[in-house]
Amino acid sequence: MFAKLPPLRFLALLPLLSAAANGAPETPLSVSFAAELRRLRESDHLFQSQPHRLTQQSGFSRKGDNPDRLDYLYREGEWLVYADASGPGVVSRIWSTHGGEWQPIRIEVDGRVLYEGSAEKFFGMDRAPFVPPLCEIRSAAIRQLTAEKETGRRHVWGVSYVPIPFQTRFRYLQKQQLYTNINFKHLPENTVVQPYPLELSESDQRELQLTREAWSQFQSTRTTTGSFAVTDREITVQPGEDPSSRLALTGPGLIREIRLLSSATPAELASLWLEVRWDGATAPAIAIPLDTGLGSLAQRTLALGRTPDGWQYLRFAMPFHRSADIRLVNRNAAPLSVRVHVAHEAMPELPGDSLYLHARANDGEFVAARDRYLHPDVPAAEFYYHNGFTALDFTGRGHIVAYLDRFQCQPELDEHVFLDDERRFPENSWNGTGHEDLFDMAWGHKPHSAALTSGGSQSFAEVNVKLFWNDPLTFRTAVKFNWEWSFKRDVPPPRDARFRSVVYFYAAAEAAAK
């Protein structure tokens, strides 16, 4: 499908460290460029425990202000260091804007320079492995006013999901203060990271081509291969709890895909819910409204969205040991006709650490002239943990694999994620630089379909989707995913904000949402 591209040549990196160092087990985790590429198009790793911890380093304001580009870790000569991470680990995403012109950047892997030059040439080089759609430059004209009055101009930014494994250290430097986010998978100390390839082998190029094809076709590998049992029914869903809408499967097995086709209006979809229960549970693990929970009606990603012929789809691998109970709940006043398609793969047994897919929906609104912060007097460092819109507050072990929302407010609002025992900002491991930045956008939202992110709008009309695919957002004991109500907490009154969100995550059955 794609022409064979000449490989990008890199400077030599440090040699592979010994797997037996520091008392490491005989068979430590091994990470390679090719394996990371496979994770970008496959989904079976998502329902198993993840060994990494995901963090984000960026220029976010440590004071909670805006713009989020002025802060950096430290200065080194003429360079500003925005990311400096110890290994072993993998860089899973690089996102950055530019100002009046593209600025120089420097990328270091294990003590050697991987790239130095114009950011434009890095994001737009179109040479393996930094090739679209994994690495590309995006642009759009500003039509919606942002908080900084940026309108009427064309803005440009770059994003790369090309995995960059590193054994000891990774740094990202730039000469100007620009909006930049770098995501890291931090791996166990005994992990063996295979050296980043100086030149792509034939097998590396094959993995790259397969991933590009999967991303371009919006289809992860395991939903197109394998032997599936298919249930396809046309259901007239009566208002309320309708037993006739129930589909039951017996396990062990994996649901590979749930697809729904309906002529319902967006308003009717908001009151039509999908519920899924695993292994005889009385409460649904998945409970989502169809207007938001299955992604945009206009844009697509690998796992969530709408096909050109109108099917809404959910394509995360969904394991169960004994049973799966799929139901539609109609909260409208009139019956609705829905065609339901479920692809199910029977399994002789599931891995022992298999986790269940969950999804939680939430709504929130803050009107400056009416509402107040719930906890206005908490210490400044704890402010963002206690205040704002909470998309997910969950106790247990697991990892987030997708965040979706409709929102109506200024797109500069930042996300603050608190993992496990984190409570204090900015010491928590994930802080965003703006709502649209999470979705690989810049200067507001624009309609866009991409493998891991799709954009809708900032007027509540469409859904924004972010997939954590190669890099699930892991938590060991708890997670709290918050959005700030205003981008500057010390300026009263806060800005108006409205959210409707859905968060998909894998967790054990005994975990509980608050």
Short mmCIF file of C-alpha atoms in Angstrom, two decimals:
data_model
loop_
_atom_site.label_atom_id
_atom_site.label_comp_id
_atom_site.label_asym_id
_atom_site.label_seq_id
_atom_site.Cartn_x
_atom_site.Cartn_y
_atom_site.Cartn_z
CA MET A 1 0.00 0.00 0.00
CA PHE A 2 2.87 2.32 0.76
CA ALA A 3 6.03 2.91 -1.24
CA LYS A 4 9.21 1.66 0.37
CA LEU A 5 10.97 4.62 1.93
CA PRO A 6 14.69 5.01 2.55
CA PRO A 7 15.52 4.52 6.24
CA LEU A 8 16.56 7.45 8.39
CA ARG A 9 20.13 6.92 9.62
CA PHE A 10 20.83 7.64 13.28
CA LEU A 11 24.00 8.12 15.23
CA ALA A 12 25.17 5.08 17.21
CA LEU A 13 23.52 4.62 20.60
CA LEU A 14 24.83 3.03 23.78
CA PRO A 15 25.23 -0.76 23.75
CA LEU A 16 22.59 -3.02 25.26
CA LEU A 17 22.82 -3.28 29.03
CA SER A 18 23.16 -6.67 30.69
CA ALA A 19 19.85 -8.29 31.64
CA ALA A 20 21.38 -9.85 34.70
CA ALA A 21 22.54 -6.57 36.26
CA ASN A 22 21.33 -5.54 39.70
CA GLY A 23 19.76 -8.87 40.49
CA ALA A 24 17.40 -8.84 37.51
CA PRO A 25 15.42 -12.03 36.87
CA GLU A 26 16.66 -14.46 34.23
CA THR A 27 13.87 -13.52 31.82
CA PRO A 28 13.38 -9.77 32.18
CA LEU A 29 10.96 -7.77 30.08
CA SER A 30 12.39 -7.02 26.64
CA VAL A 31 11.41 -3.98 24.57
CA SER A 32 12.20 -3.37 20.92
CA PHE A 33 11.24 -0.90 18.23
CA ALA A 34 9.45 -3.62 16.23
CA ALA A 35 7.44 -4.82 19.25
CA GLU A 36 6.36 -1.25 20.04
CA LEU A 37 5.16 -0.85 16.44
CA ARG A 38 3.05 -4.01 16.80
CA ARG A 39 1.44 -2.62 19.95
CA LEU A 40 0.33 0.40 17.93
CA ARG A 41 -1.96 -1.74 15.75
CA GLU A 42 -2.95 -4.62 18.07
CA SER A 43 -5.26 -4.60 21.07
CA ASP A 44 -4.72 -7.83 23.02
CA HIS A 45 -2.06 -6.29 25.26
CA LEU A 46 -4.64 -3.77 26.48
CA PHE A 47 -6.64 -6.22 28.64
CA GLN A 48 -3.54 -7.47 30.48
CA SER A 49 -1.59 -5.85 33.28
CA GLN A 50 0.85 -3.22 32.08
CA PRO A 51 4.39 -3.07 33.51
CA HIS A 52 4.95 0.62 32.77
CA ARG A 53 3.99 3.90 34.39
CA LEU A 54 2.90 6.64 32.00
CA THR A 55 3.94 10.24 32.61
CA GLN A 56 3.92 13.47 30.66
CA GLN A 57 6.64 16.13 30.66
CA SER A 58 5.90 19.48 29.08
CA GLY A 59 5.99 23.24 29.51
CA PHE A 60 2.79 23.28 31.58
CA SER A 61 2.57 26.17 34.02
CA ARG A 62 3.63 25.06 37.48
CA LYS A 63 1.41 27.87 38.82
CA GLY A 64 -1.65 26.65 36.93
CA ASP A 65 -1.64 29.66 34.61
CA ASN A 66 -1.81 29.96 30.84
CA PRO A 67 0.06 29.93 28.43
CA ASP A 68 1.63 26.54 29.10
CA ARG A 69 4.93 26.94 27.31
CA LEU A 70 6.98 29.22 29.51
CA ASP A 71 8.04 26.65 32.10
CA TYR A 72 10.81 24.18 31.36
CA LEU A 73 12.99 21.87 33.43
CA TYR A 74 16.26 23.75 33.12
CA ARG A 75 18.51 25.67 30.72
CA GLU A 76 21.65 24.25 29.17
CA GLY A 77 23.54 26.90 27.21
CA GLU A 78 21.24 28.16 24.46
CA TRP A 79 18.89 25.20 24.87
CA LEU A 80 15.77 24.92 27.04
CA VAL A 81 15.23 21.37 28.32
CA TYR A 82 11.52 20.44 28.29
CA ALA A 83 11.90 16.70 28.93
CA ASP A 84 14.57 14.70 30.71
CA ALA A 85 13.63 11.12 31.61
CA SER A 86 15.66 8.26 33.05
CA GLY A 87 15.39 4.83 31.47
CA PRO A 88 14.54 2.21 30.76
CA GLY A 89 11.53 3.54 28.91
CA VAL A 90 9.81 4.40 25.65
CA VAL A 91 8.80 7.78 24.25
CA SER A 92 5.27 7.13 23.01
CA ARG A 93 4.21 10.60 21.81
CA ILE A 94 5.74 13.96 20.94
CA TRP A 95 3.44 16.92 20.26
CA SER A 96 4.53 20.50 19.66
CA THR A 97 3.35 23.73 18.08
CA HIS A 98 5.47 26.42 16.50
CA GLY A 99 5.45 30.21 16.68
CA GLY A 100 6.01 32.63 13.84
CA GLU A 101 8.46 30.12 12.38
CA TRP A 102 9.63 26.62 13.19
CA GLN A 103 12.36 26.54 15.81
CA PRO A 104 15.39 24.27 16.32
CA ILE A 105 14.95 21.18 18.47
CA ARG A 106 17.38 18.56 19.77
CA ILE A 107 16.48 14.96 20.65
CA GLU A 108 18.92 12.84 22.64
CA VAL A 109 18.64 9.09 23.23
CA ASP A 110 21.03 7.36 25.64
CA GLY A 111 23.59 10.13 25.51
CA ARG A 112 23.73 10.49 21.73
CA VAL A 113 21.97 12.93 19.40
CA LEU A 114 19.08 11.30 17.54
CA TYR A 115 18.04 14.50 15.77
CA GLU A 116 19.05 18.16 15.77
CA GLY A 117 17.55 20.72 13.45
CA SER A 118 14.29 22.36 12.51
CA ALA A 119 11.18 20.96 14.18
CA GLU A 120 9.46 21.28 10.81
CA LYS A 121 11.94 18.86 9.22
CA PHE A 122 11.53 16.41 12.11
CA PHE A 123 7.72 16.24 12.07
CA GLY A 124 7.53 16.54 8.27
CA MET A 125 10.59 14.58 7.14
CA ASP A 126 8.51 11.73 5.62
CA ARG A 127 11.42 9.30 5.95
CA ALA A 128 11.21 5.97 7.72
CA PRO A 129 10.36 5.56 10.50
CA PHE A 130 9.05 9.14 10.92
CA VAL A 131 6.35 8.85 8.29
CA PRO A 132 2.64 9.71 8.15
CA PRO A 133 0.25 8.90 9.63
CA LEU A 134 2.52 8.05 12.60
CA CYS A 135 4.40 11.35 12.33
CA GLU A 136 3.02 14.39 10.55
CA ILE A 137 2.47 18.13 10.47
CA ARG A 138 -1.08 19.40 10.83
CA SER A 139 -2.50 22.85 10.27
CA ALA A 140 -5.78 24.74 10.35
CA ALA A 141 -7.16 28.22 10.09
CA ILE A 142 -8.57 29.63 13.32
CA ARG A 143 -12.33 30.16 13.10
CA GLN A 144 -13.25 29.98 16.77
CA LEU A 145 -11.98 32.55 19.22
CA THR A 146 -9.64 31.20 21.85
CA ALA A 147 -8.84 32.61 25.27
CA GLU A 148 -5.80 34.38 23.86
CA LYS A 149 -7.77 36.04 21.03
CA GLU A 150 -6.03 33.91 18.41
CA THR A 151 -8.24 34.04 15.34
CA GLY A 152 -8.08 34.56 11.62
CA ARG A 153 -4.63 33.02 11.11
CA ARG A 154 -3.33 29.63 10.04
CA HIS A 155 -1.57 27.70 12.78
CA VAL A 156 0.69 24.69 12.44
CA TRP A 157 1.77 21.92 14.80
CA GLY A 158 3.38 18.50 14.68
CA VAL A 159 2.74 15.14 16.31
CA SER A 160 4.70 11.87 16.35
CA TYR A 161 3.67 8.47 17.72
CA VAL A 162 6.82 6.76 16.43
CA PRO A 163 8.07 4.79 19.47
CA ILE A 164 11.55 5.69 20.70
CA PRO A 165 12.88 3.11 23.20
CA PHE A 166 15.74 4.22 25.45
CA GLN A 167 17.81 2.37 28.03
CA THR A 168 19.31 5.10 30.22
CA ARG A 169 18.11 8.60 29.32
CA PHE A 170 15.98 10.66 26.91
CA ARG A 171 16.04 14.44 26.53
CA TYR A 172 14.03 16.88 24.38
CA LEU A 173 15.43 20.40 24.01
CA GLN A 174 14.32 23.50 22.10
CA LYS A 175 15.64 27.01 21.73
CA GLN A 176 12.30 28.81 22.06
CA GLN A 177 9.46 28.56 24.57
CA LEU A 178 6.90 26.54 22.63
CA TYR A 179 3.96 24.36 23.62
CA THR A 180 5.35 20.82 23.86
CA ASN A 181 4.17 17.52 25.39
CA ILE A 182 6.33 14.38 25.63
CA ASN A 183 4.81 11.10 26.89
CA PHE A 184 6.94 8.40 28.52
CA LYS A 185 6.39 4.77 29.38
CA HIS A 186 8.66 4.16 32.37
CA LEU A 187 9.58 0.47 32.54
CA PRO A 188 10.89 -1.79 35.34
CA GLU A 189 14.59 -1.35 36.10
CA ASN A 190 15.53 -4.79 34.79
CA THR A 191 13.89 -4.22 31.38
CA VAL A 192 16.16 -4.93 28.41
CA VAL A 193 15.77 -2.23 25.77
CA GLN A 194 17.10 -3.27 22.39
CA PRO A 195 19.14 -0.43 20.85
CA TYR A 196 17.22 1.90 18.61
CA PRO A 197 17.93 0.71 15.04
CA LEU A 198 20.64 2.61 13.21
CA GLU A 199 18.96 1.43 10.04
CA LEU A 200 15.62 -0.29 9.71
CA SER A 201 15.86 -3.98 8.95
CA GLU A 202 13.47 -5.66 6.53
CA SER A 203 11.41 -6.91 9.47
CA ASP A 204 11.33 -3.40 10.99
CA GLN A 205 10.15 -1.96 7.69
CA ARG A 206 7.50 -4.66 7.45
CA GLU A 207 6.22 -3.82 10.94
CA LEU A 208 6.17 -0.14 10.03
CA GLN A 209 4.22 -0.80 6.84
CA LEU A 210 1.63 -2.97 8.62
CA THR A 211 1.11 -0.31 11.28
CA ARG A 212 0.72 2.43 8.68
CA GLU A 213 -1.87 0.35 6.85
CA ALA A 214 -3.83 -0.36 10.04
CA TRP A 215 -3.83 3.33 10.97
CA SER A 216 -4.85 4.45 7.48
CA GLN A 217 -7.72 1.94 7.40
CA PHE A 218 -8.80 2.65 11.00
CA GLN A 219 -8.73 -1.05 11.75
CA SER A 220 -6.63 -2.75 14.43
CA THR A 221 -5.11 -6.10 13.46
CA ARG A 222 -7.17 -8.54 15.55
CA THR A 223 -10.54 -7.21 14.41
CA THR A 224 -9.76 -8.31 10.84
CA THR A 225 -8.11 -11.69 11.55
CA GLY A 226 -9.28 -14.71 13.49
CA SER A 227 -12.37 -16.89 13.64
CA PHE A 228 -15.38 -15.02 15.05
CA ALA A 229 -18.92 -16.00 15.89
CA VAL A 230 -21.18 -13.17 14.76
CA THR A 231 -24.50 -12.16 16.30
CA ASP A 232 -26.47 -9.76 14.11
CA ARG A 233 -29.97 -8.72 15.18
CA GLU A 234 -32.47 -5.98 14.43
CA ILE A 235 -34.00 -4.93 17.78
CA THR A 236 -36.88 -2.58 18.51
CA VAL A 237 -35.89 -1.24 21.93
CA GLN A 238 -38.89 -0.28 24.03
CA PRO A 239 -38.65 2.59 26.55
CA GLY A 240 -37.13 1.56 29.88
CA GLU A 241 -35.59 -1.81 30.66
CA ASP A 242 -36.44 -4.02 27.69
CA PRO A 243 -35.50 -7.71 28.13
CA SER A 244 -35.79 -8.25 24.37
CA SER A 245 -32.75 -6.01 23.83
CA ARG A 246 -30.49 -8.39 25.78
CA LEU A 247 -27.77 -10.45 24.07
CA ALA A 248 -26.06 -13.16 26.12
CA LEU A 249 -22.73 -14.88 25.37
CA THR A 250 -20.99 -17.68 27.25
CA GLY A 251 -17.26 -17.89 27.84
CA PRO A 252 -14.42 -17.93 28.14
CA GLY A 253 -14.04 -15.63 25.21
CA LEU A 254 -13.31 -12.20 23.80
CA ILE A 255 -15.72 -9.75 22.25
CA ARG A 256 -13.76 -8.24 19.39
CA GLU A 257 -16.31 -5.70 18.21
CA ILE A 258 -19.72 -4.26 19.04
CA ARG A 259 -21.40 -2.32 16.24
CA LEU A 260 -24.70 -0.47 16.31
CA LEU A 261 -26.73 0.98 13.43
CA SER A 262 -29.68 3.25 14.09
CA SER A 263 -31.59 6.08 12.47
CA ALA A 264 -31.94 7.77 15.89
CA THR A 265 -31.27 11.49 16.05
CA PRO A 266 -28.36 12.83 18.15
CA ALA A 267 -30.86 13.85 20.83
CA GLU A 268 -32.34 10.33 20.87
CA LEU A 269 -28.87 8.77 21.03
CA ALA A 270 -28.19 10.79 24.18
CA SER A 271 -30.96 8.81 25.88
CA LEU A 272 -30.09 5.43 24.37
CA TRP A 273 -27.50 3.62 26.50
CA LEU A 274 -25.31 0.57 26.00
CA GLU A 275 -24.74 -1.56 29.11
CA VAL A 276 -22.45 -4.58 29.39
CA ARG A 277 -22.08 -6.91 32.41
CA TRP A 278 -19.31 -9.44 32.79
CA ASP A 279 -19.46 -12.88 34.42
CA GLY A 280 -22.83 -12.51 36.13
CA ALA A 281 -22.23 -9.11 37.75
CA THR A 282 -25.39 -7.28 38.80
CA ALA A 283 -24.04 -3.82 37.89
CA PRO A 284 -22.84 -2.93 34.38
CA ALA A 285 -19.10 -2.52 33.86
CA ILE A 286 -19.84 -0.51 30.70
CA ALA A 287 -22.64 2.06 30.84
CA ILE A 288 -22.48 4.72 28.13
CA PRO A 289 -24.82 7.01 26.19
CA LEU A 290 -24.55 6.43 22.46
CA ASP A 291 -24.26 10.11 21.59
CA THR A 292 -20.87 10.32 23.34
CA GLY A 293 -19.69 6.87 24.38
CA LEU A 294 -19.01 5.45 20.90
CA GLY A 295 -17.13 8.43 19.59
CA SER A 296 -17.92 10.99 16.97
CA LEU A 297 -20.62 10.65 14.34
CA ALA A 298 -18.26 12.31 11.85
CA GLN A 299 -14.74 11.22 12.80
CA ARG A 300 -13.05 7.86 13.43
CA THR A 301 -10.24 6.24 15.45
CA LEU A 302 -8.99 2.65 15.70
CA ALA A 303 -11.40 1.72 18.48
CA LEU A 304 -14.28 4.22 18.46
CA GLY A 305 -16.20 6.17 15.86
CA ARG A 306 -18.56 5.74 12.96
CA THR A 307 -17.93 3.93 9.68
CA PRO A 308 -18.75 5.61 6.35
CA ASP A 309 -21.92 3.48 6.09
CA GLY A 310 -23.21 4.68 9.46
CA TRP A 311 -22.23 1.97 11.97
CA GLN A 312 -21.05 3.12 15.38
CA TYR A 313 -18.36 0.80 16.69
CA LEU A 314 -16.45 -0.27 19.81
CA ARG A 315 -13.31 -2.32 19.03
CA PHE A 316 -11.45 -2.85 22.29
CA ALA A 317 -10.82 -6.51 23.11
CA MET A 318 -13.33 -7.41 25.84
CA PRO A 319 -12.51 -10.64 27.73
CA PHE A 320 -14.91 -12.58 29.95
CA HIS A 321 -14.60 -15.93 31.73
CA ARG A 322 -18.19 -17.13 32.02
CA SER A 323 -20.67 -14.74 30.44
CA ALA A 324 -21.23 -11.41 28.72
CA ASP A 325 -24.59 -9.65 29.05
CA ILE A 326 -25.12 -6.88 26.44
CA ARG A 327 -28.18 -4.64 26.76
CA LEU A 328 -29.64 -1.47 25.27
CA VAL A 329 -31.57 0.82 27.61
CA ASN A 330 -33.96 3.29 25.95
CA ARG A 331 -34.63 6.39 28.06
CA ASN A 332 -36.63 8.03 25.29
CA ALA A 333 -40.42 8.19 25.25
CA ALA A 334 -40.78 6.16 22.04
CA PRO A 335 -39.33 2.84 20.79
CA LEU A 336 -36.13 2.93 18.75
CA SER A 337 -34.96 0.43 16.14
CA VAL A 338 -31.29 -0.62 16.42
CA ARG A 339 -29.31 -3.20 14.51
CA VAL A 340 -26.76 -4.88 16.80
CA HIS A 341 -23.67 -6.68 15.51
CA VAL A 342 -21.32 -8.49 17.93
CA ALA A 343 -18.14 -10.35 16.89
CA HIS A 344 -17.14 -12.90 19.53
CA GLU A 345 -14.05 -15.13 19.63
CA ALA A 346 -14.28 -18.26 21.80
CA MET A 347 -11.14 -18.99 23.83
CA PRO A 348 -10.06 -22.24 25.54
CA GLU A 349 -8.84 -20.08 28.40
CA LEU A 350 -7.83 -16.49 29.11
CA PRO A 351 -4.53 -15.22 30.53
CA GLY A 352 -4.55 -15.23 34.31
CA ASP A 353 -4.06 -11.47 34.54
CA SER A 354 -6.93 -10.61 32.17
CA LEU A 355 -8.80 -7.46 33.16
CA TYR A 356 -12.36 -6.42 32.31
CA LEU A 357 -13.23 -3.44 30.13
CA HIS A 358 -15.13 -0.72 32.00
CA ALA A 359 -16.61 2.59 30.86
CA ARG A 360 -17.94 5.45 32.96
CA ALA A 361 -19.96 8.45 31.79
CA ASN A 362 -20.13 11.75 33.61
CA ASP A 363 -21.57 15.25 33.14
CA GLY A 364 -20.49 18.52 34.68
CA GLU A 365 -21.16 22.22 34.33
CA PHE A 366 -19.70 25.31 35.94
CA VAL A 367 -21.38 28.70 35.46
CA ALA A 368 -19.36 31.57 36.84
CA ALA A 369 -22.32 33.66 37.91
CA ARG A 370 -23.99 30.73 39.64
CA ASP A 371 -21.52 28.12 40.84
CA ARG A 372 -18.62 28.02 43.29
CA TYR A 373 -15.68 25.71 43.71
CA LEU A 374 -16.49 22.76 45.95
CA HIS A 375 -13.31 23.24 47.99
CA PRO A 376 -12.15 26.84 47.51
CA ASP A 377 -10.03 26.96 50.67
CA VAL A 378 -7.80 23.91 50.27
CA PRO A 379 -4.04 24.53 50.06
CA ALA A 380 -2.92 25.68 46.62
CA ALA A 381 -0.98 22.48 45.95
CA GLU A 382 -4.13 20.40 46.51
CA PHE A 383 -6.50 22.69 44.62
CA TYR A 384 -6.62 20.74 41.34
CA TYR A 385 -7.15 17.41 43.07
CA HIS A 386 -10.30 18.65 44.81
CA ASN A 387 -11.76 21.09 42.25
CA GLY A 388 -12.83 21.00 38.63
CA PHE A 389 -14.68 18.51 36.46
CA THR A 390 -13.90 14.92 37.43
CA ALA A 391 -14.20 12.54 34.48
CA LEU A 392 -13.14 9.50 36.52
CA ASP A 393 -12.57 8.82 40.22
CA PHE A 394 -11.75 5.15 40.62
CA THR A 395 -10.20 2.92 43.29
CA GLY A 396 -8.43 -0.23 42.14
CA ARG A 397 -5.74 -1.44 39.75
CA GLY A 398 -5.93 -0.93 36.02
CA HIS A 399 -5.29 1.45 33.15
CA ILE A 400 -7.19 4.02 31.09
CA VAL A 401 -7.38 3.24 27.36
CA ALA A 402 -9.67 6.00 26.07
CA TYR A 403 -10.98 9.41 27.08
CA LEU A 404 -13.93 10.95 25.21
CA ASP A 405 -15.82 14.16 25.74
CA ARG A 406 -18.05 16.88 24.45
CA PHE A 407 -17.15 20.23 25.91
CA GLN A 408 -18.09 23.88 25.70
CA CYS A 409 -15.50 26.24 27.12
CA GLN A 410 -12.10 27.69 26.31
CA PRO A 411 -9.82 24.96 24.93
CA GLU A 412 -6.87 26.08 27.07
CA LEU A 413 -8.26 24.28 30.13
CA ASP A 414 -5.72 21.74 31.38
CA GLU A 415 -6.15 18.14 32.50
CA HIS A 416 -4.62 17.07 35.79
CA VAL A 417 -4.43 13.32 36.43
CA PHE A 418 -3.62 12.03 39.91
CA LEU A 419 -2.38 8.44 40.06
CA ASP A 420 -2.35 6.22 43.17
CA ASP A 421 -1.35 8.33 46.20
CA GLU A 422 -0.70 11.56 44.26
CA ARG A 423 -2.61 14.54 45.63
CA ARG A 424 -0.40 17.59 45.10
CA PHE A 425 -0.02 19.71 41.95
CA PRO A 426 2.38 20.04 40.15
CA GLU A 427 4.08 16.97 41.63
CA ASN A 428 1.58 14.59 40.01
CA SER A 429 2.87 12.69 36.99
CA TRP A 430 0.40 13.89 34.32
CA ASN A 431 -0.47 17.54 33.67
CA GLY A 432 -1.74 18.78 30.33
CA THR A 433 -1.15 22.03 28.51
CA GLY A 434 -4.67 22.51 27.16
CA HIS A 435 -7.78 20.54 26.31
CA GLU A 436 -7.17 20.47 22.58
CA ASP A 437 -3.53 19.41 23.06
CA LEU A 438 -4.62 16.04 24.48
CA PHE A 439 -6.36 15.36 21.16
CA ASP A 440 -3.33 16.31 19.02
CA MET A 441 -4.90 19.65 18.14
CA ALA A 442 -3.74 23.23 18.67
CA TRP A 443 -5.47 26.61 18.95
CA GLY A 444 -8.90 25.09 19.38
CA HIS A 445 -10.54 21.97 17.91
CA LYS A 446 -10.94 21.05 14.26
CA PRO A 447 -12.76 18.09 12.69
CA HIS A 448 -10.10 15.44 12.18
CA SER A 449 -9.92 11.63 11.99
CA ALA A 450 -6.73 9.88 13.08
CA ALA A 451 -5.86 6.47 14.47
CA LEU A 452 -5.49 7.51 18.12
CA THR A 453 -7.29 10.87 18.25
CA SER A 454 -10.28 12.43 16.54
CA GLY A 455 -11.55 15.94 16.88
CA GLY A 456 -15.05 17.31 16.88
CA SER A 457 -15.63 20.80 18.15
CA GLN A 458 -15.60 22.93 21.26
CA SER A 459 -19.31 23.76 20.97
CA PHE A 460 -20.69 20.46 22.31
CA ALA A 461 -21.69 19.41 18.78
CA GLU A 462 -19.20 16.56 18.31
CA VAL A 463 -17.14 14.14 20.37
CA ASN A 464 -13.39 14.39 20.94
CA VAL A 465 -11.62 11.02 21.29
CA LYS A 466 -8.20 10.17 22.73
CA LEU A 467 -6.92 6.57 22.74
CA PHE A 468 -4.11 5.44 25.02
CA TRP A 469 -3.17 2.49 22.80
CA ASN A 470 0.53 1.71 22.96
CA ASP A 471 0.71 3.55 26.29
CA PRO A 472 -2.30 2.90 28.57
CA LEU A 473 -2.49 5.34 31.47
CA THR A 474 -1.73 2.98 34.35
CA PHE A 475 -2.71 3.14 38.02
CA ARG A 476 -1.95 0.70 40.81
CA THR A 477 -4.44 1.72 43.51
CA ALA A 478 -6.49 4.70 42.28
CA VAL A 479 -6.93 7.32 39.58
CA LYS A 480 -8.60 10.72 39.49
CA PHE A 481 -8.89 12.41 36.08
CA ASN A 482 -9.73 16.09 36.49
CA TRP A 483 -10.19 19.12 34.24
CA GLU A 484 -9.74 22.58 35.64
CA TRP A 485 -12.81 24.81 35.46
CA SER A 486 -10.64 27.80 34.61
CA PHE A 487 -7.15 27.99 33.26
CA LYS A 488 -6.12 30.49 35.93
CA ARG A 489 -7.40 29.53 39.33
CA ASP A 490 -6.53 32.83 41.05
CA VAL A 491 -8.62 35.08 38.78
CA PRO A 492 -12.27 35.28 39.89
CA PRO A 493 -14.76 34.56 38.56
CA PRO A 494 -13.86 31.22 36.91
CA ARG A 495 -14.78 30.78 33.25
CA ASP A 496 -17.95 28.93 32.31
CA ALA A 497 -17.37 25.29 31.39
CA ARG A 498 -19.50 22.31 30.40
CA PHE A 499 -18.36 18.70 29.98
CA ARG A 500 -19.90 15.37 29.06
CA SER A 501 -17.29 12.62 29.22
CA VAL A 502 -16.79 8.87 28.90
CA VAL A 503 -13.65 7.08 30.13
CA TYR A 504 -12.77 3.53 29.08
CA PHE A 505 -10.43 1.57 31.33
CA TYR A 506 -9.47 -2.00 32.19
CA ALA A 507 -9.70 -3.13 35.81
CA ALA A 508 -10.49 -6.14 37.95
CA ALA A 509 -14.13 -6.89 38.73
CA GLU A 510 -13.80 -6.01 42.41
CA ALA A 511 -12.63 -2.42 41.72
CA ALA A 512 -15.16 0.33 42.32
CA ALA A 513 -15.93 3.78 40.96
CA LYS A 514 -16.90 6.60 43.31
#
